[in-house]
Coordinates of C-alpha atoms and ligand atoms in Angstrom, one line a residue:
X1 CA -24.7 -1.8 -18.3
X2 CA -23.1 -3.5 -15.1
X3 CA -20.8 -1.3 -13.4
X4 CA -18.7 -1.5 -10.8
X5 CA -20.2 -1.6 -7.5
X6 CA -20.4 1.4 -5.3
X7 CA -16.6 2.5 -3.5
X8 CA -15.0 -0.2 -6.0
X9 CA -12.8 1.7 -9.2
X10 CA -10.8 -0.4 -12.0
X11 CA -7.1 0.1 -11.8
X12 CA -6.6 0.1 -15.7
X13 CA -3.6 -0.7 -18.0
X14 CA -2.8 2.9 -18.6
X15 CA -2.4 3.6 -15.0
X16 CA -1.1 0.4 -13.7
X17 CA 2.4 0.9 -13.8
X18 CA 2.1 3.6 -11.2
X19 CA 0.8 1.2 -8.9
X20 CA 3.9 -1.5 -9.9
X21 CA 6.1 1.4 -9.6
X22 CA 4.8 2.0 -5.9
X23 CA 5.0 -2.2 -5.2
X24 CA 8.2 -2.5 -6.2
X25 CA 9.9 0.5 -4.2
X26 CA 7.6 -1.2 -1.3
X27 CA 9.4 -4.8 -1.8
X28 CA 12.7 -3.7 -2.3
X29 CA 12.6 -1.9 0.5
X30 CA 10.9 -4.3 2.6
X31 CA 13.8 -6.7 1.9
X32 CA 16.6 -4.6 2.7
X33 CA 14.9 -4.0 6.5
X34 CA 14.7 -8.0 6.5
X35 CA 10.8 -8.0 6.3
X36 CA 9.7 -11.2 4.7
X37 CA 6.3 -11.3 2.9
X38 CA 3.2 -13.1 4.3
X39 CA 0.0 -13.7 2.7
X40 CA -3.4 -14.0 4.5
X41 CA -7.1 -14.7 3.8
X42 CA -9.2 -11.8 2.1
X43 CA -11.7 -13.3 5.1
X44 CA -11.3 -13.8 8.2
X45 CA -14.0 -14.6 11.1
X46 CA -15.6 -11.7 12.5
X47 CA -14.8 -12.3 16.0
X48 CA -10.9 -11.7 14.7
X49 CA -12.0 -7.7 14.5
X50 CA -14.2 -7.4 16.9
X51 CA -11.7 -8.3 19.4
X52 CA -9.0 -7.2 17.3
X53 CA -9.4 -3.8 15.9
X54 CA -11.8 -3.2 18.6
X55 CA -15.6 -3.1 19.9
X56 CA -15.8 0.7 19.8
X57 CA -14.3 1.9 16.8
X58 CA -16.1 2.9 13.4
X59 CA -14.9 0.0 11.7
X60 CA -16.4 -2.8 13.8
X61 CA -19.2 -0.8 14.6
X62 CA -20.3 0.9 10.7
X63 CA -18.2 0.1 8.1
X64 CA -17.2 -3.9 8.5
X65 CA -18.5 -6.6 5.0
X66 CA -19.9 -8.7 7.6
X67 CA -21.9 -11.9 6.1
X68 CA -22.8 -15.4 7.1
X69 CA -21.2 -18.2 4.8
X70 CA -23.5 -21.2 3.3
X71 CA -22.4 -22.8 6.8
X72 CA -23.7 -20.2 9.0
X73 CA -20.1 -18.9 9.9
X74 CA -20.0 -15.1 10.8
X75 CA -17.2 -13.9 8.1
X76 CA -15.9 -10.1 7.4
X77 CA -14.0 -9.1 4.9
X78 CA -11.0 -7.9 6.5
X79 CA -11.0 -3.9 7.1
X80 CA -7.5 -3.9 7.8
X81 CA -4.0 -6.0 7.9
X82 CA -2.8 -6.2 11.3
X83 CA -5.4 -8.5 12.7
X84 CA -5.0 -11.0 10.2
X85 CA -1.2 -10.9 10.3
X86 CA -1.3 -10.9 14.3
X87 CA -3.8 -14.5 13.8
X88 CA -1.6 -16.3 11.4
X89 CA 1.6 -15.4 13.5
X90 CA -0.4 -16.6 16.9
X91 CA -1.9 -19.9 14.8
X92 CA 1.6 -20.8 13.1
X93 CA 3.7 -20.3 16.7
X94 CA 5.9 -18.0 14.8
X95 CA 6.5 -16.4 18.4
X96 CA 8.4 -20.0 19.1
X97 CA 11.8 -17.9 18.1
X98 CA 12.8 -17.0 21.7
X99 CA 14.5 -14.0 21.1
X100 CA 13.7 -12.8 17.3
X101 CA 11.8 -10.1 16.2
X102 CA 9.4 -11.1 13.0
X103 CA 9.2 -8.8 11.1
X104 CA 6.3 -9.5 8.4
X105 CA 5.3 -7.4 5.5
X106 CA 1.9 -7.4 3.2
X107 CA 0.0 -5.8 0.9
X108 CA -3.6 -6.1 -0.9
X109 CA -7.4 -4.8 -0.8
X110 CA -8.7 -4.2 2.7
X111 CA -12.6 -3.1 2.6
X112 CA -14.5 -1.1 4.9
X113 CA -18.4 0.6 3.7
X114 CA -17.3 4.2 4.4
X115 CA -18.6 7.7 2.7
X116 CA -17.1 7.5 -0.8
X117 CA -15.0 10.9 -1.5
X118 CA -11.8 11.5 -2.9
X119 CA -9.3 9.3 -1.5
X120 CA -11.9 7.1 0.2
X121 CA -13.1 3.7 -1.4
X122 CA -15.2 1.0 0.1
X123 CA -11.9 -1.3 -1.5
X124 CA -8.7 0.2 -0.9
X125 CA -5.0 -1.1 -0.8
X126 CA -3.0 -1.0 1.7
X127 CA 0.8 -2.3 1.8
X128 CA 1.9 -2.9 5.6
X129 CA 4.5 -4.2 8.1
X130 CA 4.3 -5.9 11.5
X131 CA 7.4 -6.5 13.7
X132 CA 6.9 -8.4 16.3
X133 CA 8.5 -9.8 19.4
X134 CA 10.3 -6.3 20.6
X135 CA 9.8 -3.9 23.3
X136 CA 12.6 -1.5 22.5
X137 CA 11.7 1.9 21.5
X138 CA 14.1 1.6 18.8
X139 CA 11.6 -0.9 16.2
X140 CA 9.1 1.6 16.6
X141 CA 11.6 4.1 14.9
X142 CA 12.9 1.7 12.7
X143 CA 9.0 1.0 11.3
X144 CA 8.5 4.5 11.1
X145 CA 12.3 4.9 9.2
X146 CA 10.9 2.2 6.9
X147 CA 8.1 4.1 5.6
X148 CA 9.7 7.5 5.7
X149 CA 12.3 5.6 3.7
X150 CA 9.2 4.5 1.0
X151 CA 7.8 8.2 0.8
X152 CA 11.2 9.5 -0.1
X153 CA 12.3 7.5 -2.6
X154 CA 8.4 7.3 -4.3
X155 CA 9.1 10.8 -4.3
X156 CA 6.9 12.5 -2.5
X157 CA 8.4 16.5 -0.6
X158 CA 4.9 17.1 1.2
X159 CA 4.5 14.6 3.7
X160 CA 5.0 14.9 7.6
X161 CA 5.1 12.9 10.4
X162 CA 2.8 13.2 13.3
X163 CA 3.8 11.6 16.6
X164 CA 1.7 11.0 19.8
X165 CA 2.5 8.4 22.6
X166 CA -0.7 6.8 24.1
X167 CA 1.6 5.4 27.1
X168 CA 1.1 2.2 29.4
X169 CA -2.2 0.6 30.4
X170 CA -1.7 2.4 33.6
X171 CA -1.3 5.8 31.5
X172 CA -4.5 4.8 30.0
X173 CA -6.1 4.0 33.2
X174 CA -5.5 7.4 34.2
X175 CA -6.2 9.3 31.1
X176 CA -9.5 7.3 31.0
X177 CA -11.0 8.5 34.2
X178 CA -9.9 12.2 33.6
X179 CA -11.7 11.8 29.6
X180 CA -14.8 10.2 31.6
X181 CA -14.8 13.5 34.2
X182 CA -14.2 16.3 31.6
X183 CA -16.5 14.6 29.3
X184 CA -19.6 13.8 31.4
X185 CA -20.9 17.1 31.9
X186 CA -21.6 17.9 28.3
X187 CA -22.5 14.4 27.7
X188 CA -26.0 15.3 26.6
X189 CA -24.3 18.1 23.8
X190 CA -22.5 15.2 22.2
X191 CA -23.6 12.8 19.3
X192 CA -25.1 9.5 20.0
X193 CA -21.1 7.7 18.8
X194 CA -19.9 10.1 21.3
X195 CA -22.4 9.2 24.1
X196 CA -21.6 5.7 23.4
X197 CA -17.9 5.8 23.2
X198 CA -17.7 7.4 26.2
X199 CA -18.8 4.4 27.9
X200 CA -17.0 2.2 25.7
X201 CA -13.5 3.8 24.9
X202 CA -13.5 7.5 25.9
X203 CA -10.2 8.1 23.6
X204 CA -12.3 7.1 20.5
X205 CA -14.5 10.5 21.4
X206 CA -11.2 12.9 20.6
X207 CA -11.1 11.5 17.3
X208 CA -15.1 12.3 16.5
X209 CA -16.1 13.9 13.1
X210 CA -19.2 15.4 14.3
X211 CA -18.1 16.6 17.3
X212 CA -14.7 18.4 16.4
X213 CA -15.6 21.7 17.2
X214 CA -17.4 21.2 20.7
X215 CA -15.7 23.1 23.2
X216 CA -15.2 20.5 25.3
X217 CA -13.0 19.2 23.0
X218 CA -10.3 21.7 22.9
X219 CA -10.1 21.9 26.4
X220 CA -9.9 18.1 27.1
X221 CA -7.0 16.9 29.0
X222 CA -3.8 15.6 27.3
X223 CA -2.6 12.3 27.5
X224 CA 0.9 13.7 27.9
X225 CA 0.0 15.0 31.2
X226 CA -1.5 11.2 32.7
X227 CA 2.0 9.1 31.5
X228 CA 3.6 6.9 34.0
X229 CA 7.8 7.8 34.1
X230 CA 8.4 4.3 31.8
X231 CA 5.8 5.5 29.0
X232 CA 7.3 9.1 29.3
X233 CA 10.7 7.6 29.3
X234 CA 9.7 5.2 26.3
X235 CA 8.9 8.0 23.9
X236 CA 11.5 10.1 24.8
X237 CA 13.9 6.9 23.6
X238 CA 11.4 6.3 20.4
X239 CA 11.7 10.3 19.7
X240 CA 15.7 10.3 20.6
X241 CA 16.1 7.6 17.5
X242 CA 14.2 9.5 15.4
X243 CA 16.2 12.4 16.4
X244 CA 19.7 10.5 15.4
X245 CA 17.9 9.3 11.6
X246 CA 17.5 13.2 11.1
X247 CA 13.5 12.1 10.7
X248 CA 11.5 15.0 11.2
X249 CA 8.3 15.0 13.4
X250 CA 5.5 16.5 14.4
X251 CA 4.0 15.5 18.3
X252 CA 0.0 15.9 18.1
X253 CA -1.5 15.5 21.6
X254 CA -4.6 14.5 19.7
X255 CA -3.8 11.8 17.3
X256 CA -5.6 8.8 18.9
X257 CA -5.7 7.0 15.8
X258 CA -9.2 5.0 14.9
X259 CA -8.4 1.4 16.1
X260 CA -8.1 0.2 19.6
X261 CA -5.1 -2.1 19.7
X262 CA -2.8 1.0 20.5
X263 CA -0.7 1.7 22.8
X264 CA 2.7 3.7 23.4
X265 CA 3.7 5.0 20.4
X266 CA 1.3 6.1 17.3
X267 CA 2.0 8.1 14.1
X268 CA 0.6 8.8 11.0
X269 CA 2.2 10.0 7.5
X270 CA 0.5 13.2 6.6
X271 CA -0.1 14.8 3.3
X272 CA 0.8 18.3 3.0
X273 CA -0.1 19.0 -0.7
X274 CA -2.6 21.7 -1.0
X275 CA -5.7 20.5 -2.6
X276 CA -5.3 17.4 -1.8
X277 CA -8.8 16.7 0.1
X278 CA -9.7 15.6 3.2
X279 CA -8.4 12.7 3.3
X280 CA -4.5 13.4 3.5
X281 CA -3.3 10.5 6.2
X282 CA -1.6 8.6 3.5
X283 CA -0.8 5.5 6.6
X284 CA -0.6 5.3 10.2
X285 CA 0.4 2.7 12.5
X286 CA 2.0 2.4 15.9
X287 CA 2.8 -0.1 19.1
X288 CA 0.0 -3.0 19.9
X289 CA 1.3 -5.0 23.0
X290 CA -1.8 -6.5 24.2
X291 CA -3.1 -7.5 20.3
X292 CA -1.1 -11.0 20.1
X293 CA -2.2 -11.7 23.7
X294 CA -6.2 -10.6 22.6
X295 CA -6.1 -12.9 20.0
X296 CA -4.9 -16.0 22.1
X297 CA -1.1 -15.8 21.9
X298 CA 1.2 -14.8 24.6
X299 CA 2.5 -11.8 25.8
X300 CA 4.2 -10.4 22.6
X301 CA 4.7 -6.8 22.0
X302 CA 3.8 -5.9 18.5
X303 CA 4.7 -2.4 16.4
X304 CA 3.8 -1.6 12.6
X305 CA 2.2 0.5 9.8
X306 CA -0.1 0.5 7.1
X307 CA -0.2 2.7 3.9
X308 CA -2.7 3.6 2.3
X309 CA -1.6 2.9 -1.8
X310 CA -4.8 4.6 -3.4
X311 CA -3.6 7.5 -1.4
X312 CA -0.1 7.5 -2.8
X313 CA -1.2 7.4 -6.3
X314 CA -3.2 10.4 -5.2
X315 CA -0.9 12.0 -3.8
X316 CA 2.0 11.3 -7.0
X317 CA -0.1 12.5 -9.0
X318 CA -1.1 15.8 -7.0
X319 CA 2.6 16.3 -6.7
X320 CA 3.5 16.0 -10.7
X321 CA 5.5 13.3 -10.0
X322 CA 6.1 11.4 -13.7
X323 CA 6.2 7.7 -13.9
X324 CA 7.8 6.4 -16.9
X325 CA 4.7 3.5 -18.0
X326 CA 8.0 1.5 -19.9
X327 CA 5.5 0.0 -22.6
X328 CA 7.6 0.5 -25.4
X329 CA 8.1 -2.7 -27.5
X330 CA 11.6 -3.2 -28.2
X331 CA 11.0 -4.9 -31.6
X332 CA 8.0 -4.8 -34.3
X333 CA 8.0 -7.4 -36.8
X334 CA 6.5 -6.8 -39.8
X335 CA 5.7 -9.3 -42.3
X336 CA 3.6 -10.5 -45.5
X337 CA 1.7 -12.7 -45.7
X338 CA 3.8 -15.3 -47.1
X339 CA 6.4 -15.0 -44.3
X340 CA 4.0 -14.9 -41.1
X341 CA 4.6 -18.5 -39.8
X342 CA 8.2 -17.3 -40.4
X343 CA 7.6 -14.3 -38.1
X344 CA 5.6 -16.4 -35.5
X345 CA 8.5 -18.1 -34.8
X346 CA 11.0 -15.3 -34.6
X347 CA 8.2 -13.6 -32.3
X348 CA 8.5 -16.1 -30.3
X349 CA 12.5 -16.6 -30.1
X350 CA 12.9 -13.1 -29.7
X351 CA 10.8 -13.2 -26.5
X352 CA 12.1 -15.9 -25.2
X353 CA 16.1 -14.6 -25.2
X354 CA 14.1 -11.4 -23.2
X355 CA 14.1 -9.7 -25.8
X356 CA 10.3 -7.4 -25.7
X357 CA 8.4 -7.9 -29.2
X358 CA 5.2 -7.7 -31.3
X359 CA 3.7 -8.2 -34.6
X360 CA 0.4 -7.3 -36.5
X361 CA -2.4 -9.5 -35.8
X362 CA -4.7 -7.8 -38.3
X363 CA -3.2 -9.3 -41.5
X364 CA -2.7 -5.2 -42.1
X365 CA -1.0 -3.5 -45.2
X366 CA 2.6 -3.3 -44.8
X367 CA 2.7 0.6 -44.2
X368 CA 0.1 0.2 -41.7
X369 CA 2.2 -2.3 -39.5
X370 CA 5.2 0.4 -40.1
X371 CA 2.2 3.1 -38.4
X372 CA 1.3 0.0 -35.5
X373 CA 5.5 -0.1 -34.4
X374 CA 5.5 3.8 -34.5
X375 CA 2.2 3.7 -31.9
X376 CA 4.3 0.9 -29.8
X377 CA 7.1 3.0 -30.0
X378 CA 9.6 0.2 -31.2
X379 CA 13.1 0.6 -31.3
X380 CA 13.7 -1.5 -34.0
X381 CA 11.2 -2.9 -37.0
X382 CA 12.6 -6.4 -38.5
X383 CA 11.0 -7.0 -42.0
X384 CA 10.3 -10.1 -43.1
X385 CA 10.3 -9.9 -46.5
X386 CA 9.2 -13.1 -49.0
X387 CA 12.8 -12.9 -51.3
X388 CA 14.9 -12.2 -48.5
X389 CA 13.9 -14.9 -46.4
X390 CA 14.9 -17.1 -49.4
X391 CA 18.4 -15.2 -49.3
X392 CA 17.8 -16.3 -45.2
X393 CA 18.4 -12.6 -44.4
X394 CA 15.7 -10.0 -42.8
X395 CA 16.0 -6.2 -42.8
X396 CA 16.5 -4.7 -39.6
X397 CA 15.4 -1.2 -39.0
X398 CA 17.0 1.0 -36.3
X399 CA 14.0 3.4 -36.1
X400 CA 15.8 6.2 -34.2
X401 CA 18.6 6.6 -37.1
X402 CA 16.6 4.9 -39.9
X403 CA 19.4 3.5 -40.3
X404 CA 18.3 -0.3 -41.9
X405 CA 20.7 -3.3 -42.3
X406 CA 19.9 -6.9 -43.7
X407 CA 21.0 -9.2 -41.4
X408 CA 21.1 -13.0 -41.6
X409 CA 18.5 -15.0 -39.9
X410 CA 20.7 -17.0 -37.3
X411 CA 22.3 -13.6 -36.6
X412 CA 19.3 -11.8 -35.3
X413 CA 19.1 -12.4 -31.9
X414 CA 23.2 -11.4 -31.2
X415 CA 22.3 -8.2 -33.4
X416 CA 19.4 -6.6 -31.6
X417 CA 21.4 -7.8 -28.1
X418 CA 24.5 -5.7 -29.6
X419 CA 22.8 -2.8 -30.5
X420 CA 20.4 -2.6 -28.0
X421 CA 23.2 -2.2 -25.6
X422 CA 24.5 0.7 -27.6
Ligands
LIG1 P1 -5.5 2.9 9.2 O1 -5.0 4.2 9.7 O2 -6.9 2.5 9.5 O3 -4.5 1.8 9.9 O4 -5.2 2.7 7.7 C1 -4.0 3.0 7.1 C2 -4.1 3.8 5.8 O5 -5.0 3.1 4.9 C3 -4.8 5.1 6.0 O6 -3.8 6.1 6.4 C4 -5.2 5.4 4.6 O7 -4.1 5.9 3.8 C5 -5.6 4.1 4.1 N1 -7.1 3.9 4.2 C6 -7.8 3.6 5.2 N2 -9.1 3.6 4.9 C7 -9.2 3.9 3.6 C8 -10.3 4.0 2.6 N3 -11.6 3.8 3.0 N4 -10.0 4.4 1.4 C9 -8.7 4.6 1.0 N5 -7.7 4.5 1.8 C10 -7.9 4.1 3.1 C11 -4.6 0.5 9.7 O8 -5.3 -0.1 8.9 C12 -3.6 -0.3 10.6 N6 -3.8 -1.7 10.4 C13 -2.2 0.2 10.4 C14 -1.2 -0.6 11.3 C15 -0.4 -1.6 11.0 N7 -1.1 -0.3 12.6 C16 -0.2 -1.2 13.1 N8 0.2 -1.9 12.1

């Protein structure tokens, strides 16, 4: 039998509407922060992550669908959102707004060929906003607002917000050289990523697996103490708006995040839930001012977030969250044989004035189509019977009172309408 391929799962019909349930909170919300949609390739050129997401981190290095097209084009199947967004915004000029933030919004499958476990796939989803085009402090608490707004109304009481500022270049600059100094000492103790990323990107080594419990690592310096007075003075502002929204935080020195567009402000939305695996970051984002300009735009400051859906569902259903599946059918028909054309047609009217409806395909016994509108749980059953429809009335069954009433055929429609707004 062909199965799915390895990290891949099916998102079947009985669970679906979780996932639509998740969408729609995620649009509606979306729209009232004025984020418009935007749709980009499931591809993208490789180069676009290497130089995007960044030479030195996991993804680019391990876990990228990398493959060369029938033309010989280096292509990757995009690990993540922002990259893409950032290319499309640079290609289309959107930046030629003087003055405007963009604020973009997506969602879809992002792959990456990790360790399979529970809440990790080789295809995920992700749904995701970008606003770009603003240096205040306050976007980045608006972004994070956004998706604290999402999270509350999905539902969801165990989830908290970790904070951590990875300040200016110059910040970096510093921080780099003091990582580079505590670091190189126990270089040989570390793993071979480690050895490497210290050369490369010496904050990717705070955010090793393997290397977690080294010493060195708890007594590595702290960003916090290497910040210039305008990143210091920018997260004080980005944590002061956060403050006045009554959003609750929590400031990690070592959240670094795995991507290496960051700067100033990073965050991730935590999962609290007890037994809810390893994987509880259910998204993360932050500030990327040098991204727009890496990918051959101008200077254009850049903040946004991605969460992680497959983690959501997770995490609704670790918290007994119920999600009403709404796949009753409003009306069964049931008819004989005789009056099925007759009850095509009415299908079909019915649906079309909105109204939701279904009939037997089976050609099945009459007390057996009664048993199919129980399963669909229909309000109402109309029966179609041969000597009534020569009378040009139906029967219409209210099956919560039982209550049944003939009604005439051009009446139908105004009927159900009537009663089902009883
Ligand atoms: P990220 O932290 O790599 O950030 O991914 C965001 C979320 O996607 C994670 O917190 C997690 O919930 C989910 N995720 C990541 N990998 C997997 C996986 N293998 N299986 C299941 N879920 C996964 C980004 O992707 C950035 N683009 C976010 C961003 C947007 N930053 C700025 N703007």
């Amino acid at each position: 039998m062909i199965q799915t391929p390895k990290g891949t799962y099916d998102i079947l019909p009985k669970d679906v509407h979780k996932w639509h349930y998740i969408e729609d909170i995620f649009r509606k919300t979306c729209a009232l922060y004025n984020y418009k949609e935007i749709r980009t390739p499931i591809f993208e050129s490789t180069e676009l992550f290497v130089r995007g997401v960044g030479e030195s981190t996991d993804i680019v290095n391990k876990e990228m669908y990398t493959f060369l097209d029938k033309g010989n084009r280096s292509i990757t199947l995009r690990p993540e959102g922002t990259a893409g967004v950032v290319r499309s915004y640079v290609e289309n000029k959107m930046f030629a707004e003087l003055n405007q933030v963009t604020k973009l919004y997506y969602m879809g499958p992002m792959f990456r060929y990790e360790r399979m476990q529970k809440g990790r796939s080789r295809q995920f989803f992700q749904f995701g906003v970008e606003a770009l085009g603003s240096n205040d402090p306050t976007i980045d608490a608006e972004v994070i607002s956004l998706a604290v707004n999402i999270l509350e109304q999905i539902g969801l009481k165990h989830v908290k917000v970790v904070i951590n500022t990875l300040g200016d270049k110059a910040s970096r600059v510093n921080y780099r050289k003091a990582l580079i100094e505590h670091f190189t000492p126990v270089k040989e103790e570390l793993c071979s990523d480690c050895k490497r990323r210290l050369e490369q990107n010496p904050l990717r080594v705070l955010d090793c697996k393997v290397d977690c419990e080294h010493p060195a690592m708890k007594s590595a310096p702290k960003i916090r103490d290497y910040l210039t007075d305008e990143a210091k003075v920018f997260f004080a502002e980005v944590l002061r708006d956060l403050d006045s929204l009554g959003i609750k935080y929590e400031i990690n020195d070592n959240l670094v995040r795995g991507l290496d567009y960051y700067n100033h402000t990073v965050f991730e939305f935590i999962s609290t839930i007890p037994g809810f695996g390893s994987q509880t970051a259910l998204g993360g984002g932050g500030r990327y001012d040098g991204l727009v300009s890496e990918i051959g735009g101008p200077e254009i400051p850049g903040v946004g977030f991605a969460l992680g859906m497959d983690r959501l569902i997770l995490a609704i259903e670790e918290e007994g969250i119920e999600v009403d599946p709404k796949d009753n059918v409003e009306v069964f028909i049931v008819a004989m044989n005789e009056t099925r054309t007759f009850a095509f047609t009415l299908l079909e009217n019915l649906r079309r004035a909105g109204i939701k409806a279904e009939k037997d395909f089976f050609e099945r016994k009459i007390k057996a189509q009664f048993k199919q509108a129980d399963k669909l749980n229909a309000n109402f059953t109309i029966i179609v019977g041969e000597e009534e429809l020569q009378r040009g009335v139906v029967s219409i069954k209210n099956m919560k009172t039982q209550v049944q009433e003939e009604i005439n055929i051009d009446n139908i429609i105004s009927y159900l309408k009537q009663r089902m707004e009883e």
